[in-house]
Coordinates of C-alpha atoms (C1' of nucleotides) in Angstrom, one line a residue:
Chain I
X1 CA -67.7 67.1 -13.6
X2 CA -64.2 68.2 -12.6
X3 CA -63.1 68.3 -9.0
X4 CA -60.4 70.3 -6.9
X5 CA -57.7 68.3 -8.6
X6 CA -58.3 69.2 -12.3
X7 CA -60.5 72.4 -12.0
X8 CA -57.6 74.5 -13.4
X9 CA -57.0 72.4 -16.6
X10 CA -60.8 72.3 -17.0
X11 CA -61.0 75.9 -17.0
X12 CA -57.9 76.3 -19.3
X13 CA -59.8 74.1 -21.8
X14 CA -62.9 76.4 -21.5
X15 CA -60.8 79.5 -22.2
X16 CA -59.1 77.9 -25.2
X17 CA -62.3 76.8 -26.5
X18 CA -63.8 80.2 -26.1
X19 CA -60.8 81.7 -28.1
X20 CA -61.1 79.2 -30.9
X21 CA -64.8 80.0 -31.0
X22 CA -64.2 83.6 -31.2
X23 CA -61.8 83.1 -34.0
X24 CA -64.2 80.9 -35.9
X25 CA -67.0 83.4 -35.5
X26 CA -64.9 86.2 -36.8
X27 CA -64.8 88.1 -33.5
X28 CA -61.0 87.6 -33.4
X29 CA -58.5 87.5 -36.2
X30 CA -56.9 84.2 -36.9
X31 CA -54.0 84.3 -34.5
X32 CA -52.1 81.6 -32.6
X33 CA -53.6 80.9 -29.2
X34 CA -50.6 80.6 -26.7
X35 CA -52.6 78.9 -24.0
X36 CA -55.1 80.1 -21.4
X37 CA -52.6 81.8 -19.1
X38 CA -54.7 81.1 -16.0
X39 CA -53.8 82.4 -12.7
X40 CA -55.2 82.9 -9.3
X41 CA -56.1 86.6 -8.6
X42 CA -54.6 88.0 -5.4
X43 CA -57.8 89.8 -4.6
X44 CA -60.8 87.3 -4.2
X45 CA -63.0 90.1 -5.4
X46 CA -61.6 89.3 -8.9
X47 CA -62.9 85.7 -8.7
X48 CA -61.2 82.4 -8.2
X49 CA -59.3 82.3 -11.5
X50 CA -58.3 84.8 -14.1
X51 CA -57.1 84.4 -17.6
X52 CA -54.6 87.0 -19.0
X53 CA -54.7 85.5 -22.5
X54 CA -56.2 88.7 -23.8
X55 CA -53.3 90.8 -22.8
X56 CA -50.9 88.5 -24.6
X57 CA -53.2 88.3 -27.7
X58 CA -53.9 92.0 -28.0
X59 CA -50.9 92.9 -30.1
X60 CA -51.2 90.0 -32.6
X61 CA -55.0 90.6 -32.8
X62 CA -54.4 94.3 -33.2
X63 CA -57.3 95.1 -30.8
X64 CA -57.3 96.6 -27.3
X65 CA -56.9 93.9 -24.8
X66 CA -60.3 94.6 -23.2
X67 CA -62.0 94.0 -26.6
X68 CA -60.1 90.7 -27.0
X69 CA -61.3 89.7 -23.5
X70 CA -64.9 90.5 -24.4
X71 CA -64.7 88.5 -27.6
X72 CA -63.3 85.4 -25.9
X73 CA -65.6 85.6 -22.9
X74 CA -68.7 85.9 -25.2
X75 CA -67.7 82.5 -26.6
X76 CA -66.9 80.6 -23.5
X77 CA -69.4 77.8 -23.3
X78 CA -71.9 77.9 -20.4
X79 CA -70.9 75.6 -17.6
X80 CA -72.1 74.6 -14.2
X81 CA -68.8 74.7 -12.6
X82 CA -68.5 78.4 -13.0
X83 CA -70.6 81.6 -13.1
X84 CA -70.7 83.5 -16.4
X85 CA -67.1 85.0 -16.8
X86 CA -66.6 88.7 -16.5
X87 CA -64.3 91.0 -18.2
X88 CA -62.0 93.5 -16.3
X89 CA -59.6 96.1 -17.4
X90 CA -56.9 96.1 -18.7
X91 CA -57.9 92.8 -20.2
X92 CA -58.7 90.1 -17.7
X93 CA -61.2 87.4 -18.0
X94 CA -62.4 86.5 -14.5
X95 CA -63.9 83.3 -13.3
X96 CA -65.8 82.7 -10.2
X97 CA -66.6 79.1 -9.3
X98 CA -70.2 78.3 -8.9
X99 CA -71.5 77.9 -5.4
X100 CA -72.6 74.5 -6.1
X101 CA -69.3 73.4 -7.4
X102 CA -67.6 74.9 -4.3
X103 CA -70.0 73.1 -2.0
X104 CA -69.5 69.8 -3.8
X105 CA -65.7 70.0 -2.9
X106 CA -66.6 69.2 0.8
X107 CA -67.9 65.8 -0.4
X108 CA -64.7 65.4 -2.6
X109 CA -62.4 66.0 0.4
X110 CA -64.2 63.6 2.7
X111 CA -64.4 61.0 -0.1
X112 CA -60.6 61.1 -0.8
X113 CA -59.6 61.5 2.8
X114 CA -56.0 61.5 3.7
X115 CA -55.0 61.6 0.0
X116 CA -56.8 64.9 -0.5
X117 CA -54.9 67.2 -2.8
X118 CA -52.8 64.4 -4.4
X119 CA -51.9 65.3 -7.9
X120 CA -50.6 63.3 -10.8
X121 CA -47.6 65.4 -11.7
X122 CA -44.9 62.7 -10.9
X123 CA -46.9 59.6 -11.6
X124 CA -44.8 56.7 -12.7
X125 CA -41.6 58.5 -11.8
X126 CA -39.0 57.7 -9.2
X127 CA -37.6 60.5 -7.1
X128 CA -34.9 60.6 -4.4
X129 CA -34.3 63.3 -1.9
X130 CA -31.0 63.1 -0.1
X131 CA -30.8 65.4 2.9
X132 CA -28.8 66.1 6.1
X133 CA -26.0 63.6 5.3
X134 CA -24.0 65.3 7.9
X135 CA -20.6 63.8 8.7
X136 CA -21.0 61.3 11.5
X137 CA -18.2 62.9 13.3
X138 CA -20.4 64.7 15.7
X139 CA -24.0 65.3 16.9
X140 CA -26.4 67.1 14.4
X141 CA -26.4 70.9 15.1
X142 CA -29.3 73.4 14.5
X143 CA -28.3 74.0 10.9
X144 CA -28.7 70.3 10.0
X145 CA -32.2 70.7 11.4
X146 CA -33.0 73.1 8.7
X147 CA -31.9 70.7 6.1
X148 CA -33.9 68.0 7.7
X149 CA -37.1 70.0 7.8
X150 CA -36.7 71.1 4.2
X151 CA -35.7 67.7 2.8
X152 CA -38.4 65.8 4.5
X153 CA -41.2 68.1 3.7
X154 CA -40.0 68.3 0.1
X155 CA -40.0 64.4 -0.1
X156 CA -43.6 64.4 1.3
X157 CA -44.7 67.0 -1.2
X158 CA -43.2 65.0 -4.1
X159 CA -45.0 62.0 -2.7
X160 CA -48.4 64.0 -2.8
X161 CA -47.5 65.0 -6.3
X162 CA -47.4 61.4 -7.4
X163 CA -43.8 60.6 -7.3
X164 CA -42.5 57.4 -5.7
X165 CA -40.1 58.9 -3.2
X166 CA -37.0 57.7 -1.4
X167 CA -35.4 59.5 1.5
X168 CA -31.8 58.9 1.8
X169 CA -29.0 59.7 4.2
X170 CA -25.5 59.5 2.8
X171 CA -23.2 58.5 5.6
X172 CA -19.6 59.7 5.2
X173 CA -18.0 56.8 6.8
X174 CA -14.9 57.0 4.8
X175 CA -12.3 59.7 4.0
X176 CA -10.0 62.2 5.7
X177 CA -12.6 63.7 8.2
X178 CA -13.4 60.3 9.4
X179 CA -9.7 59.5 10.1
X180 CA -9.4 62.8 12.0
X181 CA -12.4 61.7 14.0
X182 CA -11.0 58.4 14.8
X183 CA -7.7 59.9 15.9
X184 CA -9.5 62.3 18.1
X185 CA -11.5 59.6 19.6
X186 CA -8.4 57.5 20.3
X187 CA -6.7 60.5 22.0
X188 CA -9.7 61.2 24.3
X189 CA -9.9 57.5 25.0
X190 CA -6.3 57.3 26.0
X191 CA -6.7 60.5 28.2
X192 CA -9.5 58.7 30.0
X193 CA -7.2 55.8 30.6
X194 CA -4.5 58.0 32.1
X195 CA -2.3 58.7 29.2
X196 CA -0.9 62.2 28.6
X197 CA -1.7 62.8 24.9
X198 CA -3.1 65.8 22.8
X199 CA -5.9 65.6 20.4
X200 CA -4.7 66.0 16.8
X201 CA -4.4 69.4 15.3
X202 CA -7.1 68.8 12.7
X203 CA -9.3 66.8 15.2
X204 CA -12.6 67.4 16.8
X205 CA -12.2 69.5 20.1
X206 CA -15.8 69.3 21.1
X207 CA -16.8 68.0 24.6
X208 CA -18.9 65.3 22.9
X209 CA -15.8 63.4 21.9
X210 CA -15.0 62.9 25.6
X211 CA -18.5 61.6 26.1
X212 CA -18.1 59.3 23.2
X213 CA -14.7 58.0 24.5
X214 CA -16.3 57.4 27.8
X215 CA -19.0 55.2 26.1
X216 CA -16.3 53.3 24.4
X217 CA -14.5 52.9 27.7
X218 CA -17.7 51.8 29.6
X219 CA -18.4 49.2 27.0
X220 CA -15.0 48.0 26.1
X221 CA -12.7 48.9 28.9
X222 CA -9.2 49.1 27.7
X223 CA -9.7 46.6 24.8
X224 CA -8.6 49.4 22.3
X225 CA -5.6 50.6 24.1
X226 CA -2.4 49.9 22.1
X227 CA 1.1 50.1 23.5
X228 CA 2.4 53.7 23.3
X229 CA 3.7 54.6 19.9
X230 CA 1.7 52.1 18.0
X231 CA -1.1 53.1 15.7
X232 CA -4.6 53.0 17.0
X233 CA -6.8 49.9 16.2
X234 CA -9.1 50.6 13.0
X235 CA -11.9 48.9 14.8
X236 CA -12.2 51.9 17.3
X237 CA -12.8 54.3 14.5
X238 CA -15.6 52.1 13.0
X239 CA -17.1 51.7 16.4
X240 CA -17.0 55.5 17.0
X241 CA -18.7 56.1 13.6
X242 CA -21.4 53.5 14.4
X243 CA -22.1 55.2 17.7
X244 CA -22.4 58.6 16.1
X245 CA -24.7 57.3 13.3
X246 CA -26.9 55.8 15.9
X247 CA -26.8 59.1 17.8
X248 CA -27.7 61.1 14.6
X249 CA -30.5 58.6 13.6
X250 CA -32.0 59.0 17.2
X251 CA -32.0 62.8 16.9
X252 CA -33.7 62.6 13.5
X253 CA -36.3 60.2 14.7
X254 CA -37.2 62.6 17.6
X255 CA -37.4 65.2 14.9
X256 CA -39.9 63.0 13.0
X257 CA -37.7 62.1 10.1
X258 CA -37.4 58.5 8.8
X259 CA -35.2 57.4 6.0
X260 CA -35.6 54.7 3.5
X261 CA -31.9 54.3 3.1
X262 CA -28.7 55.0 5.0
X263 CA -26.1 54.8 2.3
X264 CA -22.6 54.0 3.2
X265 CA -19.9 56.0 1.5
X266 CA -17.6 53.1 2.2
X267 CA -19.7 50.8 0.1
X268 CA -18.9 52.9 -3.0
X269 CA -15.5 51.3 -2.9
X270 CA -16.6 47.6 -3.0
X271 CA -15.0 45.6 -5.8
X272 CA -16.8 46.3 -9.0
X273 CA -18.7 49.0 -7.0
X274 CA -19.8 52.5 -8.1
X275 CA -16.4 54.0 -7.6
X276 CA -14.7 51.5 -10.0
X277 CA -17.6 51.7 -12.5
X278 CA -17.7 55.5 -12.5
X279 CA -13.9 56.0 -12.8
X280 CA -13.7 53.5 -15.6
X281 CA -16.3 55.4 -17.5
X282 CA -14.2 58.6 -17.2
X283 CA -11.1 56.7 -18.1
X284 CA -12.7 55.2 -21.2
X285 CA -13.7 58.7 -22.2
X286 CA -10.1 59.9 -21.8
X287 CA -11.1 62.3 -19.0
X288 CA -8.6 61.2 -16.4
X289 CA -5.0 62.3 -16.5
X290 CA -2.1 61.9 -14.1
X291 CA -0.4 65.1 -13.0
X292 CA 1.9 65.9 -10.0
X293 CA 1.4 62.4 -8.8
X294 CA -2.4 62.7 -8.5
X295 CA -5.3 61.7 -10.9
X296 CA -7.2 64.5 -12.3
X297 CA -10.6 64.8 -13.9
X298 CA -10.3 67.1 -16.9
X299 CA -13.4 68.9 -16.0
X300 CA -12.3 72.1 -17.6
X301 CA -12.8 70.5 -21.0
X302 CA -16.5 70.3 -20.0
X303 CA -16.7 74.1 -19.2
X304 CA -15.7 74.0 -15.5
X305 CA -13.2 76.7 -14.5
X306 CA -10.6 74.1 -13.6
X307 CA -9.7 70.4 -13.5
X308 CA -10.3 68.7 -10.2
X309 CA -8.3 66.0 -8.4
X310 CA -10.2 62.6 -8.0
X311 CA -7.4 60.5 -6.6
X312 CA -4.7 62.2 -4.3
X313 CA -1.1 61.6 -4.8
X314 CA -1.2 59.3 -1.7
X315 CA -3.8 57.1 -3.6
X316 CA -6.8 58.0 -1.6
X317 CA -9.9 59.2 -3.5
X318 CA -11.3 62.7 -2.8
X319 CA -14.8 63.6 -1.8
X320 CA -15.3 64.7 -5.3
X321 CA -14.6 61.1 -6.4
X322 CA -16.9 59.7 -3.9
X323 CA -19.7 62.0 -5.1
X324 CA -19.3 61.2 -8.7
X325 CA -19.5 57.4 -7.9
X326 CA -22.5 58.1 -5.7
X327 CA -24.4 60.0 -8.4
X328 CA -23.5 57.5 -10.9
X329 CA -25.2 55.0 -8.6
X330 CA -28.3 57.2 -8.2
X331 CA -28.9 57.6 -11.9
X332 CA -27.4 54.7 -13.6
X333 CA -27.7 51.8 -11.1
X334 CA -30.9 52.9 -9.3
X335 CA -32.6 54.7 -12.1
X336 CA -34.1 57.8 -10.3
X337 CA -35.9 60.1 -12.6
X338 CA -35.5 63.0 -10.2
X339 CA -32.7 63.5 -7.8
X340 CA -32.6 66.2 -5.2
X341 CA -29.7 66.9 -3.0
X342 CA -30.3 69.2 0.0
X343 CA -27.1 70.9 0.9
X344 CA -25.9 73.7 3.1
X345 CA -25.0 76.8 1.2
X346 CA -21.3 76.4 2.2
X347 CA -21.2 73.5 -0.5
X348 CA -22.3 75.7 -3.4
X349 CA -19.0 75.8 -5.0
X350 CA -19.4 72.1 -5.5
X351 CA -22.7 72.2 -7.5
X352 CA -21.5 72.9 -10.9
X353 CA -18.8 70.4 -11.0
X354 CA -21.0 67.7 -9.6
X355 CA -23.6 68.3 -12.3
X356 CA -20.8 68.2 -14.9
X357 CA -19.4 65.0 -13.6
X358 CA -22.9 63.4 -13.3
X359 CA -23.3 64.1 -16.9
X360 CA -19.9 62.8 -17.8
X361 CA -20.7 59.4 -16.2
X362 CA -24.1 58.9 -17.9
X363 CA -26.5 60.6 -15.5
X364 CA -28.9 63.4 -16.4
X365 CA -27.6 66.8 -15.0
X366 CA -31.1 68.4 -15.7
X367 CA -32.7 65.8 -13.3
X368 CA -30.3 66.6 -10.6
X369 CA -31.3 69.4 -8.4
X370 CA -29.1 70.7 -5.7
X371 CA -31.2 72.6 -3.3
X372 CA -29.0 74.8 -1.2
X373 CA -30.3 76.3 2.0
X374 CA -28.5 79.3 3.5
X375 CA -26.9 78.9 6.9
X376 CA -28.8 79.5 10.2
X377 CA -27.3 82.3 12.2
X378 CA -27.9 81.6 15.8
X379 CA -28.0 84.1 18.5
X380 CA -28.9 84.3 22.1
X381 CA -30.6 87.5 23.0
X382 CA -28.9 89.2 20.1
X383 CA -25.4 87.7 20.7
X384 CA -24.1 85.5 17.9
X385 CA -23.5 81.8 18.5
X386 CA -21.0 80.1 16.2
X387 CA -22.1 76.8 14.7
X388 CA -18.8 75.8 13.1
X389 CA -18.7 72.1 13.8
X390 CA -14.9 71.8 14.0
X391 CA -14.4 74.6 16.6
X392 CA -16.3 72.3 18.8
X393 CA -18.8 75.0 19.7
X394 CA -22.3 74.6 18.4
X395 CA -25.9 74.2 19.4
X396 CA -27.1 70.7 19.0
X397 CA -30.4 69.9 17.2
X398 CA -31.4 67.8 20.3
X399 CA -31.1 71.0 22.4
X400 CA -33.3 72.8 20.1
X401 CA -35.9 70.0 20.1
X402 CA -35.7 70.1 24.0
X403 CA -36.3 73.8 24.0
X404 CA -39.1 74.3 21.5
X405 CA -40.2 70.9 20.5
X406 CA -39.9 69.2 17.1
X407 CA -43.1 70.5 15.6
X408 CA -42.3 74.2 16.3
X409 CA -38.7 73.8 15.1
X410 CA -39.8 72.2 11.8
X411 CA -42.4 74.8 11.3
X412 CA -40.0 77.5 11.9
X413 CA -37.4 76.2 9.6
X414 CA -39.9 75.6 6.8
X415 CA -41.3 79.2 7.1
X416 CA -38.2 80.7 5.5
X417 CA -37.2 80.1 1.8
X418 CA -34.1 77.8 1.7
X419 CA -32.3 80.6 -0.2
X420 CA -32.6 83.1 2.6
X421 CA -30.3 83.3 5.5
X422 CA -32.3 83.1 8.7
X423 CA -31.6 84.4 12.1
X424 CA -32.6 82.1 14.9
X425 CA -32.8 83.7 18.3
X426 CA -32.7 80.8 20.7
X427 CA -34.0 82.8 23.6
X428 CA -36.9 84.2 21.6
X429 CA -37.7 80.7 20.2
X430 CA -38.1 79.5 23.9
X431 CA -39.9 82.6 25.0
X432 CA -42.4 82.4 22.0
X433 CA -43.1 78.8 22.4
X434 CA -46.8 79.5 23.4
X435 CA -47.4 82.0 20.7
X436 CA -45.3 80.4 18.0
X437 CA -47.5 80.3 14.7
X438 CA -47.2 76.4 14.9
X439 CA -49.6 76.4 17.9
X440 CA -52.0 78.6 15.9
X441 CA -52.3 75.9 13.2
X442 CA -52.3 73.0 15.6
X443 CA -54.8 74.7 17.8
X444 CA -57.2 75.0 14.8
X445 CA -56.9 71.3 14.3
X446 CA -57.6 70.5 18.0
X447 CA -60.6 72.7 17.9
X448 CA -62.0 71.1 14.7
X449 CA -61.7 67.7 16.4
X450 CA -63.3 69.0 19.6
X451 CA -66.3 70.3 17.7
X452 CA -66.9 66.9 16.1
X453 CA -66.6 65.3 19.5
X454 CA -68.8 67.8 21.2
X455 CA -71.5 67.2 18.5
X456 CA -71.2 63.5 18.9
X457 CA -72.0 63.9 22.6
X458 CA -75.3 65.3 21.5
X459 CA -75.8 62.6 19.1
X460 CA -75.0 64.7 16.0
X461 CA -72.7 63.4 13.3
X462 CA -71.7 64.7 9.8
X463 CA -73.4 61.7 8.1
X464 CA -76.1 62.7 5.8
X465 CA -75.3 66.5 6.0
X466 CA -76.4 68.4 3.0
X467 CA -73.5 70.6 1.8
X468 CA -75.9 72.8 -0.3
X469 CA -76.9 74.5 3.0
X470 CA -73.4 75.9 3.3
X471 CA -73.9 79.4 1.9
X472 CA -72.5 81.8 4.4
X473 CA -69.4 83.7 3.2
X474 CA -67.1 82.3 5.9
X475 CA -68.1 78.8 5.0
X476 CA -67.5 79.3 1.3
X477 CA -64.2 81.0 2.0
X478 CA -63.1 78.1 4.1
X479 CA -63.9 75.6 1.3
X480 CA -62.0 77.7 -1.2
X481 CA -59.0 77.8 1.0
X482 CA -59.1 74.1 1.5
X483 CA -59.2 73.7 -2.4
X484 CA -56.0 75.7 -2.7
X485 CA -53.9 72.9 -1.2
X486 CA -53.7 71.3 -4.6
X487 CA -52.0 74.3 -5.9
X488 CA -49.6 74.5 -3.1
X489 CA -48.5 70.9 -3.6
X490 CA -47.9 71.6 -7.3
X491 CA -45.8 74.6 -6.6
X492 CA -43.7 72.8 -3.9
X493 CA -43.2 69.8 -6.1
X494 CA -42.0 71.9 -9.0
X495 CA -40.1 74.7 -7.4
X496 CA -38.5 72.5 -4.7
X497 CA -39.2 75.3 -2.1
X498 CA -41.4 74.1 0.7
X499 CA -42.0 77.3 2.4
X500 CA -45.4 77.5 0.9
X501 CA -46.6 74.8 3.2
X502 CA -46.4 76.6 6.5
X503 CA -47.8 79.9 4.9
X504 CA -50.7 78.0 3.5
X505 CA -51.3 76.2 6.8
X506 CA -51.6 79.5 8.5
X507 CA -53.9 80.7 5.9
X508 CA -56.2 77.7 6.2
X509 CA -56.1 77.8 10.0
X510 CA -57.2 81.4 9.7
X511 CA -60.0 80.6 7.3
X512 CA -61.2 78.1 9.9
X513 CA -61.0 80.4 12.9
X514 CA -62.9 83.1 11.0
X515 CA -65.6 80.6 10.1
X516 CA -65.7 79.4 13.6
X517 CA -66.0 82.9 15.1
X518 CA -68.4 84.2 12.5
X519 CA -71.3 83.9 14.9
X520 CA -69.6 86.2 17.3
X521 CA -68.9 88.9 14.7
X522 CA -72.5 88.7 13.6
X523 CA -73.7 88.2 17.2
X524 CA -76.0 85.5 15.7
X525 CA -75.8 82.1 17.5
X526 CA -77.6 80.4 14.5
X527 CA -74.3 80.5 12.8
X528 CA -72.7 78.1 15.2
X529 CA -71.8 74.7 14.0
X530 CA -74.1 73.0 16.6
X531 CA -77.4 74.7 16.6
X532 CA -81.0 73.8 17.2
X533 CA -81.4 73.3 13.3
X534 CA -80.3 69.7 13.1
X535 CA -79.9 69.7 9.3
X536 CA -77.8 72.8 9.4
X537 CA -75.6 71.3 12.1
X538 CA -75.0 68.2 10.0
X539 CA -74.0 70.2 6.9
X540 CA -71.5 72.3 9.0
X541 CA -70.2 69.2 10.7
X542 CA -69.5 67.9 7.3
X543 CA -67.5 71.0 6.5
X544 CA -65.7 70.7 9.8
X545 CA -64.8 67.1 8.9
X546 CA -63.4 68.2 5.6
X547 CA -61.5 71.0 7.0
X548 CA -60.0 68.7 9.5
X549 CA -58.8 66.4 6.8
X550 CA -57.3 69.2 4.9
X551 CA -55.5 70.7 7.8
X552 CA -54.2 67.3 9.0
X553 CA -52.8 66.8 5.4
X554 CA -50.7 70.0 5.6
X555 CA -49.4 69.2 9.0
X556 CA -48.5 65.8 7.9
X557 CA -46.6 67.2 4.8
X558 CA -44.6 69.4 7.1
X559 CA -43.8 66.4 9.3
X560 CA -45.8 67.8 12.1
X561 CA -48.3 66.1 14.5
X562 CA -52.1 67.0 14.2
X563 CA -53.2 67.0 17.9
X564 CA -56.8 66.2 18.8
X565 CA -56.4 68.1 22.1
X566 CA -53.9 70.6 23.3
Chain G
rG1 C1' -9.9 89.0 -8.0
rC2 C1' -13.8 85.5 -9.6
rC3 C1' -18.4 82.6 -8.4
rC4 C1' -23.2 82.0 -5.5
rC5 C1' -27.3 83.7 -2.1
rC6 C1' -29.9 87.8 0.2
rG7 C1' -31.4 93.4 0.6
rU8 C1' -39.7 94.1 0.8
rA9 C1' -43.6 97.0 7.2
rG10 C1' -40.2 98.7 13.7
rC11 C1' -38.5 93.2 13.9
rU12 C1' -38.5 88.0 11.3
rC13 C1' -40.0 86.8 6.6
rA14 C1' -43.7 85.4 2.2
rG15 C1' -44.7 87.1 -2.8
rC16 C1' -40.7 84.7 -8.5
rG17 C1' -44.2 88.9 -15.2
rG18 C1' -50.3 91.0 -14.1
rA19 C1' -55.6 94.4 -11.4
rU20 C1' -55.2 98.1 -4.2
rA21 C1' -47.5 94.2 -2.4
rG22 C1' -49.2 90.0 2.2
rA23 C1' -48.4 87.1 7.0
rG24 C1' -46.4 86.5 12.0
rU25 C1' -44.7 89.6 15.8
rG26 C1' -44.7 94.5 17.8
rU27 C1' -47.9 99.3 18.3
rC28 C1' -53.0 101.2 18.7
rG29 C1' -58.5 100.4 18.9
rG30 C1' -62.8 97.0 19.2
rC31 C1' -65.1 91.7 20.4
rC32 C1' -66.3 86.4 25.4
rU33 C1' -74.3 85.0 29.3
rC34 C1' -68.4 81.7 23.5
rC35 C1' -69.1 74.5 20.0
rG36 C1' -61.6 75.5 24.0
rG37 C1' -59.8 83.7 23.8
rA38 C1' -53.4 79.4 22.2
rG39 C1' -59.2 83.0 19.1
rC40 C1' -61.8 86.9 16.0
rC41 C1' -62.4 92.0 13.6
rG42 C1' -60.1 96.7 12.4
rA43 C1' -56.0 100.8 12.1
rA44 C1' -51.1 102.7 11.3
rG45 C1' -46.7 101.2 8.6
rG46 C1' -42.6 99.0 3.1
rC47 C1' -40.3 97.0 -2.5
rG48 C1' -31.5 99.5 -1.3
rC49 C1' -30.1 102.9 -5.8
rA50 C1' -29.7 103.8 -11.2
rG51 C1' -30.5 102.1 -16.0
rG52 C1' -32.7 98.4 -19.5
rU53 C1' -36.4 94.6 -21.6
rU54 C1' -42.0 94.4 -21.6
rC55 C1' -48.7 96.3 -23.0
rG56 C1' -47.4 95.7 -17.7
rA57 C1' -41.3 94.8 -13.3
rU58 C1' -41.1 93.9 -6.2
rU59 C1' -40.6 89.8 -9.9
rC60 C1' -36.4 89.1 -15.8
rC61 C1' -31.3 91.6 -17.4
rU62 C1' -27.0 95.1 -16.5
rG63 C1' -24.2 98.2 -13.2
rC64 C1' -23.6 100.3 -8.4
rC65 C1' -24.1 100.1 -2.9
rG66 C1' -24.9 97.1 1.5
rG67 C1' -24.8 91.9 4.4
rG68 C1' -23.5 86.6 4.1
rG69 C1' -21.1 82.3 1.9
rG70 C1' -17.6 79.9 -1.4
rU71 C1' -13.2 79.9 -4.4
rA72 C1' -8.3 72.7 -1.0
rC73 C1' -4.8 66.6 -3.3
rC74 C1' -11.4 69.1 3.8
rA75 C1' -16.2 67.3 3.6

RNA sequence: GCCCCCGUAGCUCAGCGGAUAGAGUGUCGGCCUCCGGAGCCGAAGGCGCAGGUUCGAUUCCUGCCGGGGGUACCA
């Protein structure tokens, strides 16, 4: 007997068996069967699953699709998991799961508990999701929050899909921007100590740099102050980066994101490290040439629109070189089977050449997925707010968390597909905080908990409940909605677009609310979970328990809390 | 110029080759002697334009028109 996890493939086998039997019986000409083509009808009136195989087969079989459907349906073996399949124009074969099968899924959910809806898609494979990875030259802004919500949920979904997943933050603690950051910090630091200096032209004008300088001064006094005209002490830059990374890490923890690795860009340049290894591979392949004093990767020979500099004329490696080394490390040294980089859309010009270079140093470009999320346009009551980091004016992720909370912010970010630009009205987000859809979902979870608690006060528990008593349409609809989580996880883990999660969560919460209020609609108190009928109550409590498990699972995948009370 | 993303309900967005295009919010109309109304039920309202592929296109392809982003020896 299949369960929620494998019902789809089970039905596919039934369809294919039916098609083969139809051919064997002479009801269909001997044509190639392209697979069951099973999908979920939008309208539940058409059943739980539908096969469009007849529509695809019609031409080759030289019969109208509806006749093909009839021929196949006739030969689909009788089975306890489904009702007899029906045929619908223009040529669908519709399947409705048997009530007994649907009811049995309540027990399935309770049995597997927190791992409900896990699938085997990525079993035995290692996946890495790298996300946020903002330069540690300033606090995280709202746009970084979108990347954090997307990357973390994606990692969770991949985990549910069977992958061994690592979350990684790539810390840009080397390179040009780091130098500008250090010089700005030193300028601010000198200003605090009474020196009349300007911050560098390409530096970071934000007010937070003054606060950072103040922190340094508080801790170290004037220890980093050099005589006028002398260069700044390198240790100050390192300290500044460390403080910033700590700040970023704290923000992400407030946001509910935990990384497995914080990968230092600087470490790429260790002796015999990824940088040396990756560049030597390119050199051996004859893909590095010197021109105009710089070292170029001849990427145009691999189909890129131009060559790209990997080592500047002053001898320092470019960001591109770092990324080549970094991705060599991901694939060759660490052996990930699937690598996902979550980037802001402003980096999109970099995608193609990164894939090309990754392939050139021995990685698998097809296993590298760069997920671009479009920028977040902030406004306050309709007036645009710039988030350009270097102008110094941006809204911090911390402020957003203060305003609307981590759960609401995450839910909101996930709701939009990464590829769509999103408007975020900060005033509205604050105002809406009580009727934000996030509360709708969490409220459903809290009520599920409170029903179980209320029942327990009356000595009622789900134990021993007989799920075959669950026959009301709202009960069966709720179970069917729970079962759909398996599909959702598969879609997210293969499309890498996590917006399905919040949409599903709302749908599941709605199915619960409808179930929970059914007695009001029908004006029939015997439809309540807790009624005089003890056996009925136990059965419904069993359903409530399973629904709670399902809803908690989606919330967890989205990185949100599942409150027992609100 | 070239490249990428997006034009779906008043607004913010799902839907990614199938049967009557969905949700939230907003508007209108119902439902509390209720296990928490932060709820439920119902109504009105939409695929930028033009071709093409297909049995079938909101979905894939081409062009056009809008909006945004990229096109550094920045990251």
